[in-house]
PDB file of C-alpha atoms in Angstrom:
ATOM      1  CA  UNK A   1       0.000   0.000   0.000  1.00  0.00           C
ATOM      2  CA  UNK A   2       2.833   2.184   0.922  1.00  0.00           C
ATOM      3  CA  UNK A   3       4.629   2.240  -2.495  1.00  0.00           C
ATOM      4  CA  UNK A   4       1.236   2.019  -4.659  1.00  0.00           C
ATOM      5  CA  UNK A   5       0.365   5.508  -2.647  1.00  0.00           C
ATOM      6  CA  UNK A   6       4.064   7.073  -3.516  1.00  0.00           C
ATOM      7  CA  UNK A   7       3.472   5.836  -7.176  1.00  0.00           C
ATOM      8  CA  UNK A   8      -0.019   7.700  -7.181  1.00  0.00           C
ATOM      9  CA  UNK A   9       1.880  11.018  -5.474  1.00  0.00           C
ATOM     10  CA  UNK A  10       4.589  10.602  -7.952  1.00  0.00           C
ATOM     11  CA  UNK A  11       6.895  10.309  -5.773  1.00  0.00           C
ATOM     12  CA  UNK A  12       9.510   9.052  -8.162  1.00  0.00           C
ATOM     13  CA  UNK A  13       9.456  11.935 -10.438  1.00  0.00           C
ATOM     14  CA  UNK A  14      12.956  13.962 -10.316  1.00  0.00           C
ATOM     15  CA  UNK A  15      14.638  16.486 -11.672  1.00  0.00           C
ATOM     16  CA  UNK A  16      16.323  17.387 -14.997  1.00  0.00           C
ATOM     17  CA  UNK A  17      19.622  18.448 -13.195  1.00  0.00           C
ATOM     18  CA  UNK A  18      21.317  15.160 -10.793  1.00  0.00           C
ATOM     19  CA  UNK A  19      23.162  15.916  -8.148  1.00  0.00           C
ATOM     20  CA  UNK A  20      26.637  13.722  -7.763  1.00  0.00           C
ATOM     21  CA  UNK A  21      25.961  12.005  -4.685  1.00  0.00           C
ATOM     22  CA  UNK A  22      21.887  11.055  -5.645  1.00  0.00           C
ATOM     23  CA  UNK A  23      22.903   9.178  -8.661  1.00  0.00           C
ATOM     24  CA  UNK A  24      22.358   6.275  -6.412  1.00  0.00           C
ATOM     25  CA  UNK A  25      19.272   6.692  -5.579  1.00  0.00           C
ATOM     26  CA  UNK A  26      18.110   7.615  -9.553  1.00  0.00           C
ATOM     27  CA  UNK A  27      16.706   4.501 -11.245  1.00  0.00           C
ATOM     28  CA  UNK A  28      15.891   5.523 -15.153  1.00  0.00           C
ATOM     29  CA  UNK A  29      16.160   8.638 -17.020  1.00  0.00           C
ATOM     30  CA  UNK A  30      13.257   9.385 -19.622  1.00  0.00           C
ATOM     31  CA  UNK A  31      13.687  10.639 -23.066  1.00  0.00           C
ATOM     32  CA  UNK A  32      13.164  14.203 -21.448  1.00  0.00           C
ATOM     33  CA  UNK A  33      16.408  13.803 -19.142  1.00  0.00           C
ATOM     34  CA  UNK A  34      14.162  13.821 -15.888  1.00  0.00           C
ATOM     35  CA  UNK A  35      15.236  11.254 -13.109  1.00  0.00           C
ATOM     36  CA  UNK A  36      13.039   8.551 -11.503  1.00  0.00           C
ATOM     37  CA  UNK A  37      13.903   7.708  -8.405  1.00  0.00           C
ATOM     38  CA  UNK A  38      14.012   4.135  -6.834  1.00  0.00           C
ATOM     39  CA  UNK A  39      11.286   4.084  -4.287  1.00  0.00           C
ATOM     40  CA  UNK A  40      12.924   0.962  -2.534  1.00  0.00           C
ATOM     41  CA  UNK A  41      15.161   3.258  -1.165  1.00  0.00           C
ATOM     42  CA  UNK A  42      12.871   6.114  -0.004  1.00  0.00           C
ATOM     43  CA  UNK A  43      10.277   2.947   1.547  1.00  0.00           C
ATOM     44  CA  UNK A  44      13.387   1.567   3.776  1.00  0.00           C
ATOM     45  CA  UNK A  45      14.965   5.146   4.600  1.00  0.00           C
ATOM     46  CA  UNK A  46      11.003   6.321   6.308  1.00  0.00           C
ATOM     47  CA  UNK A  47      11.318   2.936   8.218  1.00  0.00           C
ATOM     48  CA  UNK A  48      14.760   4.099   9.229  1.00  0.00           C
ATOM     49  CA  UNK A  49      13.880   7.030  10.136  1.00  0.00           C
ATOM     50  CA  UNK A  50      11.010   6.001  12.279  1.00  0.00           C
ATOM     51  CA  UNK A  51      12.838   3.505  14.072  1.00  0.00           C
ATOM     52  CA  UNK A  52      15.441   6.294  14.841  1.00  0.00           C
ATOM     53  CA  UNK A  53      12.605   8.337  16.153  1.00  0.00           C
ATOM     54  CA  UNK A  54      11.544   5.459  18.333  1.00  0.00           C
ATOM     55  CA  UNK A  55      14.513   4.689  19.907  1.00  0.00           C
ATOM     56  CA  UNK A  56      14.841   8.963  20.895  1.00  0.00           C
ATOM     57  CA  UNK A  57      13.864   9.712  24.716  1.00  0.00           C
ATOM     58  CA  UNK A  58      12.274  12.814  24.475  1.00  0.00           C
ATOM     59  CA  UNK A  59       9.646  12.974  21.040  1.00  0.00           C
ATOM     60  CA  UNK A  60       9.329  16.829  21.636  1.00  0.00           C
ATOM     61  CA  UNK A  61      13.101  17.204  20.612  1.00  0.00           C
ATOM     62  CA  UNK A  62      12.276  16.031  17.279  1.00  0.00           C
ATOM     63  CA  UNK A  63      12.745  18.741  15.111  1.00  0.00           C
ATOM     64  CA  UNK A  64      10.109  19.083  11.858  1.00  0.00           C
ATOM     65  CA  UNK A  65      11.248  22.003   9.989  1.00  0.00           C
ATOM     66  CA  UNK A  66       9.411  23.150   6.696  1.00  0.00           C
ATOM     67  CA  UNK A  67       9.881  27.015   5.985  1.00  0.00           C
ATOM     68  CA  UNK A  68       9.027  27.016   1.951  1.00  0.00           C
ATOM     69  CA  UNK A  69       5.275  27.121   3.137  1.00  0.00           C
ATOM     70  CA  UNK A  70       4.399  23.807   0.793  1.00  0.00           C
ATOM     71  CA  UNK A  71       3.230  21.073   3.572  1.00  0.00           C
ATOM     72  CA  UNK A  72       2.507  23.540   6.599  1.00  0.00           C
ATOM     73  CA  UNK A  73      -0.919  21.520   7.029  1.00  0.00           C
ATOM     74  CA  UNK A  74       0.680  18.567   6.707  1.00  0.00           C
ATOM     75  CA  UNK A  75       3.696  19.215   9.313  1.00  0.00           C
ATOM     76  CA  UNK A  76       1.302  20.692  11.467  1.00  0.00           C
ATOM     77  CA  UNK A  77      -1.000  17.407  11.549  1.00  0.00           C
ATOM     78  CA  UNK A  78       2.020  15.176  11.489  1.00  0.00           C
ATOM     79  CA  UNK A  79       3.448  17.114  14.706  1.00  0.00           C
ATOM     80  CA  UNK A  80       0.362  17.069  16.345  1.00  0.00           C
ATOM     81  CA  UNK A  81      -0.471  13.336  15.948  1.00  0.00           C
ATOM     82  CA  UNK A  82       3.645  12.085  16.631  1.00  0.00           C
ATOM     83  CA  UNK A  83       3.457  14.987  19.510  1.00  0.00           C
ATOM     84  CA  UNK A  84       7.186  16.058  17.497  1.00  0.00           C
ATOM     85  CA  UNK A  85       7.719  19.793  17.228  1.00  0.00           C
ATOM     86  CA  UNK A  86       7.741  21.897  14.351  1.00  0.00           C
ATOM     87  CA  UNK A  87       9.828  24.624  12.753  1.00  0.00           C
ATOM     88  CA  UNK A  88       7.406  26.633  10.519  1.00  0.00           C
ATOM     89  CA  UNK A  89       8.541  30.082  11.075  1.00  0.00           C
ATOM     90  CA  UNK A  90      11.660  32.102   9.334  1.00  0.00           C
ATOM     91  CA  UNK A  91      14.459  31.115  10.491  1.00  0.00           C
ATOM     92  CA  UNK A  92      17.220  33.755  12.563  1.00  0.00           C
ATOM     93  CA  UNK A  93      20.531  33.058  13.094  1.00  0.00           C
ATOM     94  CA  UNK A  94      21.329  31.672  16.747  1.00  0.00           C
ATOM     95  CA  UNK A  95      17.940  29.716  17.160  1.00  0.00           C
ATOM     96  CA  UNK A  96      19.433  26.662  18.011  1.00  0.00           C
ATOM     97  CA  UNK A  97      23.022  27.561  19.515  1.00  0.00           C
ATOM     98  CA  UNK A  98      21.603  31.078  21.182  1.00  0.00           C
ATOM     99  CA  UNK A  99      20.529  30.648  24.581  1.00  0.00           C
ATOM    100  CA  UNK A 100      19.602  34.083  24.951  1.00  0.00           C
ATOM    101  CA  UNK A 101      16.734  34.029  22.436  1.00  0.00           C
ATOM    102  CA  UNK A 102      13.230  33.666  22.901  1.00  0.00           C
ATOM    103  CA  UNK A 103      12.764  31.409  19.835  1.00  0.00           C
ATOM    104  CA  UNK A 104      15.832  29.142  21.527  1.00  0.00           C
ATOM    105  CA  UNK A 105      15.454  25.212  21.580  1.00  0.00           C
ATOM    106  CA  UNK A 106      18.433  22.603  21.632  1.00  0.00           C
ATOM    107  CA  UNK A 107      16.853  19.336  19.186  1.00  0.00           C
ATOM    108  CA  UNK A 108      18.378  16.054  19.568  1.00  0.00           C
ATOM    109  CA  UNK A 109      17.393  14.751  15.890  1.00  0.00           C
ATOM    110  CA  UNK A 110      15.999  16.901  12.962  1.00  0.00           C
ATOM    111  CA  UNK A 111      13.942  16.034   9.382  1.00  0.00           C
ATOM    112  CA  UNK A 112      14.499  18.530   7.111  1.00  0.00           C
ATOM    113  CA  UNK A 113      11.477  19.088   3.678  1.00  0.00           C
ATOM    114  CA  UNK A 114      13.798  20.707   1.764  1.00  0.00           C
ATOM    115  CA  UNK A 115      17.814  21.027   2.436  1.00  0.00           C
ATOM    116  CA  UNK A 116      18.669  23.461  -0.492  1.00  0.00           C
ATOM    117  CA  UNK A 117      15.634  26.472   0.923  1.00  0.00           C
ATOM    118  CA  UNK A 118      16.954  25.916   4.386  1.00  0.00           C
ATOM    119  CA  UNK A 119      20.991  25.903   3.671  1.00  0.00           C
ATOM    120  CA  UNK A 120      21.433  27.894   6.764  1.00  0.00           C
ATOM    121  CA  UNK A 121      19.506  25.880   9.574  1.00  0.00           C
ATOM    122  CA  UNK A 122      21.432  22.709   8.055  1.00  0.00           C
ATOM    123  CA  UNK A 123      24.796  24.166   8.507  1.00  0.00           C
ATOM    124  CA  UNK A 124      24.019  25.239  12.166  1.00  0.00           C
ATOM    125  CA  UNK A 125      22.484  22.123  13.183  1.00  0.00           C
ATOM    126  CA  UNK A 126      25.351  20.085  11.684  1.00  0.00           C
ATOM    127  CA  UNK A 127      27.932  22.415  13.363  1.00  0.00           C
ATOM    128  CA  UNK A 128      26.379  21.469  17.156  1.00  0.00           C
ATOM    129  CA  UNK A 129      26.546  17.534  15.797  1.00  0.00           C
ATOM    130  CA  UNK A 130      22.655  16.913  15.645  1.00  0.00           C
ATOM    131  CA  UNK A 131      21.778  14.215  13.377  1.00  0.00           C
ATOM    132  CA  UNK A 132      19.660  15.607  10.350  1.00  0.00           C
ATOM    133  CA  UNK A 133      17.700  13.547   7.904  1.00  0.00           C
ATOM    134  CA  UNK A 134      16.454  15.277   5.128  1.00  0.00           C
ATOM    135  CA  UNK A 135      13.632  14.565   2.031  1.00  0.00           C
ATOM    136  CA  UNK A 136      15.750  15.135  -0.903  1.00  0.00           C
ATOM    137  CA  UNK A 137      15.194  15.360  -4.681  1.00  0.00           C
ATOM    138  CA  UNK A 138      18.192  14.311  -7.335  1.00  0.00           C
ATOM    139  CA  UNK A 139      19.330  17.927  -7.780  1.00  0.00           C
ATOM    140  CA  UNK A 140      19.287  18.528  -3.839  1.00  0.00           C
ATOM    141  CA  UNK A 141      22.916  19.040  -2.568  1.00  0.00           C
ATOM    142  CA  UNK A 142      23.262  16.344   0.736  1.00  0.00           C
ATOM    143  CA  UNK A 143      26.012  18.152   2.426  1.00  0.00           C
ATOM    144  CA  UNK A 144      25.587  17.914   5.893  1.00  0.00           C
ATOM    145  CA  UNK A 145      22.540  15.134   5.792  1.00  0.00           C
ATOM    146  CA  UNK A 146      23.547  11.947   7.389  1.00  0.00           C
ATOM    147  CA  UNK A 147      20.038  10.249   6.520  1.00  0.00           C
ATOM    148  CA  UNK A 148      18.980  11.116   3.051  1.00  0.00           C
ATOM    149  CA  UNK A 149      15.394  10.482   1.659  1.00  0.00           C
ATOM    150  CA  UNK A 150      14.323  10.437  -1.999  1.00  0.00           C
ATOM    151  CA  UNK A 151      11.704  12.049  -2.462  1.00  0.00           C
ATOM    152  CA  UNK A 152      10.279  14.329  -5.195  1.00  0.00           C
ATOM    153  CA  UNK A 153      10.250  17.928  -3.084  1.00  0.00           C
ATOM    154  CA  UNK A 154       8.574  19.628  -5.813  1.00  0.00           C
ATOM    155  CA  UNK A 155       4.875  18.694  -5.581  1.00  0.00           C
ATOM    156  CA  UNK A 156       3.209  19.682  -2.701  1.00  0.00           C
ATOM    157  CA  UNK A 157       0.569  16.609  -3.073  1.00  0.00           C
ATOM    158  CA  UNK A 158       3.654  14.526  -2.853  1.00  0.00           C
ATOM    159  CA  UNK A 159       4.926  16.167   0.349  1.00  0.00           C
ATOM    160  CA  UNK A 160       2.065  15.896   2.166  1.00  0.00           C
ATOM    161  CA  UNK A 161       1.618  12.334   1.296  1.00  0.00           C
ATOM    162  CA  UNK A 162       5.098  12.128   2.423  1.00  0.00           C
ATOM    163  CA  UNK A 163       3.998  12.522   5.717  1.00  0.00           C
ATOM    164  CA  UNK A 164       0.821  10.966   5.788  1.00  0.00           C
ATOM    165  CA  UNK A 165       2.537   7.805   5.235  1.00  0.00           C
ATOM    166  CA  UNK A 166       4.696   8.454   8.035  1.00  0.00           C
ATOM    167  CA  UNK A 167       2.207   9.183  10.822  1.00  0.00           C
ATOM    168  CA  UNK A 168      -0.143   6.129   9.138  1.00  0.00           C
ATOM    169  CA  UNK A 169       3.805   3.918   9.727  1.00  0.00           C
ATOM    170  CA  UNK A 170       4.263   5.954  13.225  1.00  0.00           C
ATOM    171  CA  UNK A 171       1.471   3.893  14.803  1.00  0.00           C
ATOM    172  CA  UNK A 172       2.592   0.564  14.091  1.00  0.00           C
ATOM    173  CA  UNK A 173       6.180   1.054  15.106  1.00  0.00           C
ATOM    174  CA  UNK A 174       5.089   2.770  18.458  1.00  0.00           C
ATOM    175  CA  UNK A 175       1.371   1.080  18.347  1.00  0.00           C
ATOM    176  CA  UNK A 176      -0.187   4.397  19.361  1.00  0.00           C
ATOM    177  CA  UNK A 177      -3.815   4.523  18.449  1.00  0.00           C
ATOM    178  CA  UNK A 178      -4.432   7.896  18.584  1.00  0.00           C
ATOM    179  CA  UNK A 179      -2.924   8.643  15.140  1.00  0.00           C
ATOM    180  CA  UNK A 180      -4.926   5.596  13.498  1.00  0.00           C
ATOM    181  CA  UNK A 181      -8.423   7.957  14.906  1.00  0.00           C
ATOM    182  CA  UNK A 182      -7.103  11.257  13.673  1.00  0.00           C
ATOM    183  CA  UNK A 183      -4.825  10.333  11.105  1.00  0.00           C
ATOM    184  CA  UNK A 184      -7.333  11.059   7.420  1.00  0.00           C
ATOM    185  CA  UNK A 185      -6.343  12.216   4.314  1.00  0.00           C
ATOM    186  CA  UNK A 186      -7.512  15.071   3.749  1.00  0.00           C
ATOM    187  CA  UNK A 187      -6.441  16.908   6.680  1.00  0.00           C
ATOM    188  CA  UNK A 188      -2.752  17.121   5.514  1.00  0.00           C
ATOM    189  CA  UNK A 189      -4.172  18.782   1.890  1.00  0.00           C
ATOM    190  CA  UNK A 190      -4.477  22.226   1.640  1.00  0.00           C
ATOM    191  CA  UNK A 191      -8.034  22.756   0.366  1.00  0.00           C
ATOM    192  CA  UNK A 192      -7.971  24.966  -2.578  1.00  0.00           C
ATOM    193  CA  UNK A 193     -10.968  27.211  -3.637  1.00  0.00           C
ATOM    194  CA  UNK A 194     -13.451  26.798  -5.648  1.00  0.00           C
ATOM    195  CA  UNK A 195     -14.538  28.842  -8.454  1.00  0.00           C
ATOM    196  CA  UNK A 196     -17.877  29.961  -6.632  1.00  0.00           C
ATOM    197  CA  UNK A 197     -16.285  30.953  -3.227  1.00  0.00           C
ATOM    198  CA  UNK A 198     -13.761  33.176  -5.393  1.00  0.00           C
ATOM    199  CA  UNK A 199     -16.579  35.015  -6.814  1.00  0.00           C
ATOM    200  CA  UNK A 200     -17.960  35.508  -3.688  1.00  0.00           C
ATOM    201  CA  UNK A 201     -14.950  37.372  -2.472  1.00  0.00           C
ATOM    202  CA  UNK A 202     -14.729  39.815  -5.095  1.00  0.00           C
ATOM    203  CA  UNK A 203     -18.169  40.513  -4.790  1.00  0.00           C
ATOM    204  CA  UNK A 204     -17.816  41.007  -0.985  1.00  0.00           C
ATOM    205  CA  UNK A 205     -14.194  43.429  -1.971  1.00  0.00           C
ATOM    206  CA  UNK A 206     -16.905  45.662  -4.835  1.00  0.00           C
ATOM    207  CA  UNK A 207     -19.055  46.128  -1.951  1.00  0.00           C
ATOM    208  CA  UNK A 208     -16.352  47.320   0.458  1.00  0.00           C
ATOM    209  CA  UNK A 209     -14.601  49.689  -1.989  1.00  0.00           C
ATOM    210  CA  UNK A 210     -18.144  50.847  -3.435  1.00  0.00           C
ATOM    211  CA  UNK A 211     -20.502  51.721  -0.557  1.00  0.00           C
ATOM    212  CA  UNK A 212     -23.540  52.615  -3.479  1.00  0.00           C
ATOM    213  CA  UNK A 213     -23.959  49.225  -4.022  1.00  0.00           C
ATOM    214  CA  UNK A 214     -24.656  48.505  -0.336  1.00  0.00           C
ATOM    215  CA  UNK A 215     -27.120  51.571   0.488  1.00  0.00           C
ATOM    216  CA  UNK A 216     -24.600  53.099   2.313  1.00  0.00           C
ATOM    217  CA  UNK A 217     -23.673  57.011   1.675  1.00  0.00           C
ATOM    218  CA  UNK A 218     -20.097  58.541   2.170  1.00  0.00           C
ATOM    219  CA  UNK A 219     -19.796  60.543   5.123  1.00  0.00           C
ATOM    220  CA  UNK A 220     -16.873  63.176   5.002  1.00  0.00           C
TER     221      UNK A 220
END
């Protein structure tokens, strides 16, 4: 089930350009040099990673960090089912090595959406020696990533299926049965409008800008 839903995200779809150390994880090129990836490796590297996040003391130091905006809903479901916490803000420099700031907090492991948008938080989590794991595409750069997922970063249906299968996988490593209750579909997809809700909003903007159409007279 868990590789028929990454097939149906297309998960496997890459990128045109290959970074030097993914070529491992890059199973066919088509005709229109794009890389598929081998999901093999991206099913036993979640697994990995879950068991990692098993074996940690303390879930809350689990760091979830997504600042491109493409999953929030998802990371913020996934966080609130696995009880890990999550990094959804901008980042400033000295958030995890700064004691004296209010946004401080020391994380013992960290997943990272995106390595290449969030170059910065990478380089100061690998300089205090916290083991990252990051979802990767084939042109990501994994410098600094000790766990490395493939994983095409570039749909945001395929993100947030990313970690819908993980919270679905959380409860049978840990056998919690709160995130089998919670845990549906739809919650981790951003609902997008439709057409007759958008013209109800520009009617409702005319109206504001043009008080004649509601009655109303200008009052100077």
């Amino acid at each position: 089930k868990i590789l028929s839903l990454l097939l149906y995200s297309q998960a496997n779809i890459g990128q045109l350009y290959c970074y030097y150390r993914m070529k491992r994880y890059v199973y066919y090129k088509i005709r229109n040099n794009v890389n598929l990836l081998n999901l093999l490796f991206t099913y036993k590297k979640m697994i990995f990673l879950l068991i990692m996040m098993k074996n940690i003391d303390q879930i809350k130091k689990v760091l979830v960090i997504e600042t491109n905006g493409y999953a929030n809903k998802a990371v913020k479901k996934f966080c609130s089912l696995t009880k890990t916490t999550g990094f959804l803000r901008n980042y400033k420099a000295g958030n995890f090595s700064n004691r004296k700031i209010q946004s401080y907090f020391s994380p013992s492991f960290a997943l990272v959406t995106e390595p290449n948008n969030d170059k910065k938080i990478v380089f100061e989590l690998s300089s205090l020696n916290i083991p990252i794991s990051a979802v990767c595409n084939s042109g990501t750069s994994t410098s600094y990533v000790d766990i490395v997922i493939p994983y095409n970063t570039a749909s945001k249906f395929s993100v947030s299926v990313f970690y819908y299968i993980l919270s679905r996988v959380y409860n049978i490593v840990t056998q919690a049965k709160s995130v089998t209750k919670h845990a549906n579909f739809i919650d981790y997809i951003k609902k997008s409008k439709s057409r007759k809700a958008i013209k109800k909003s520009n009617i409702l903007r005319r109206r504001d800008s043009n008080p004649s159409l509601t009655g109303e007279s200008r009052t100077s």
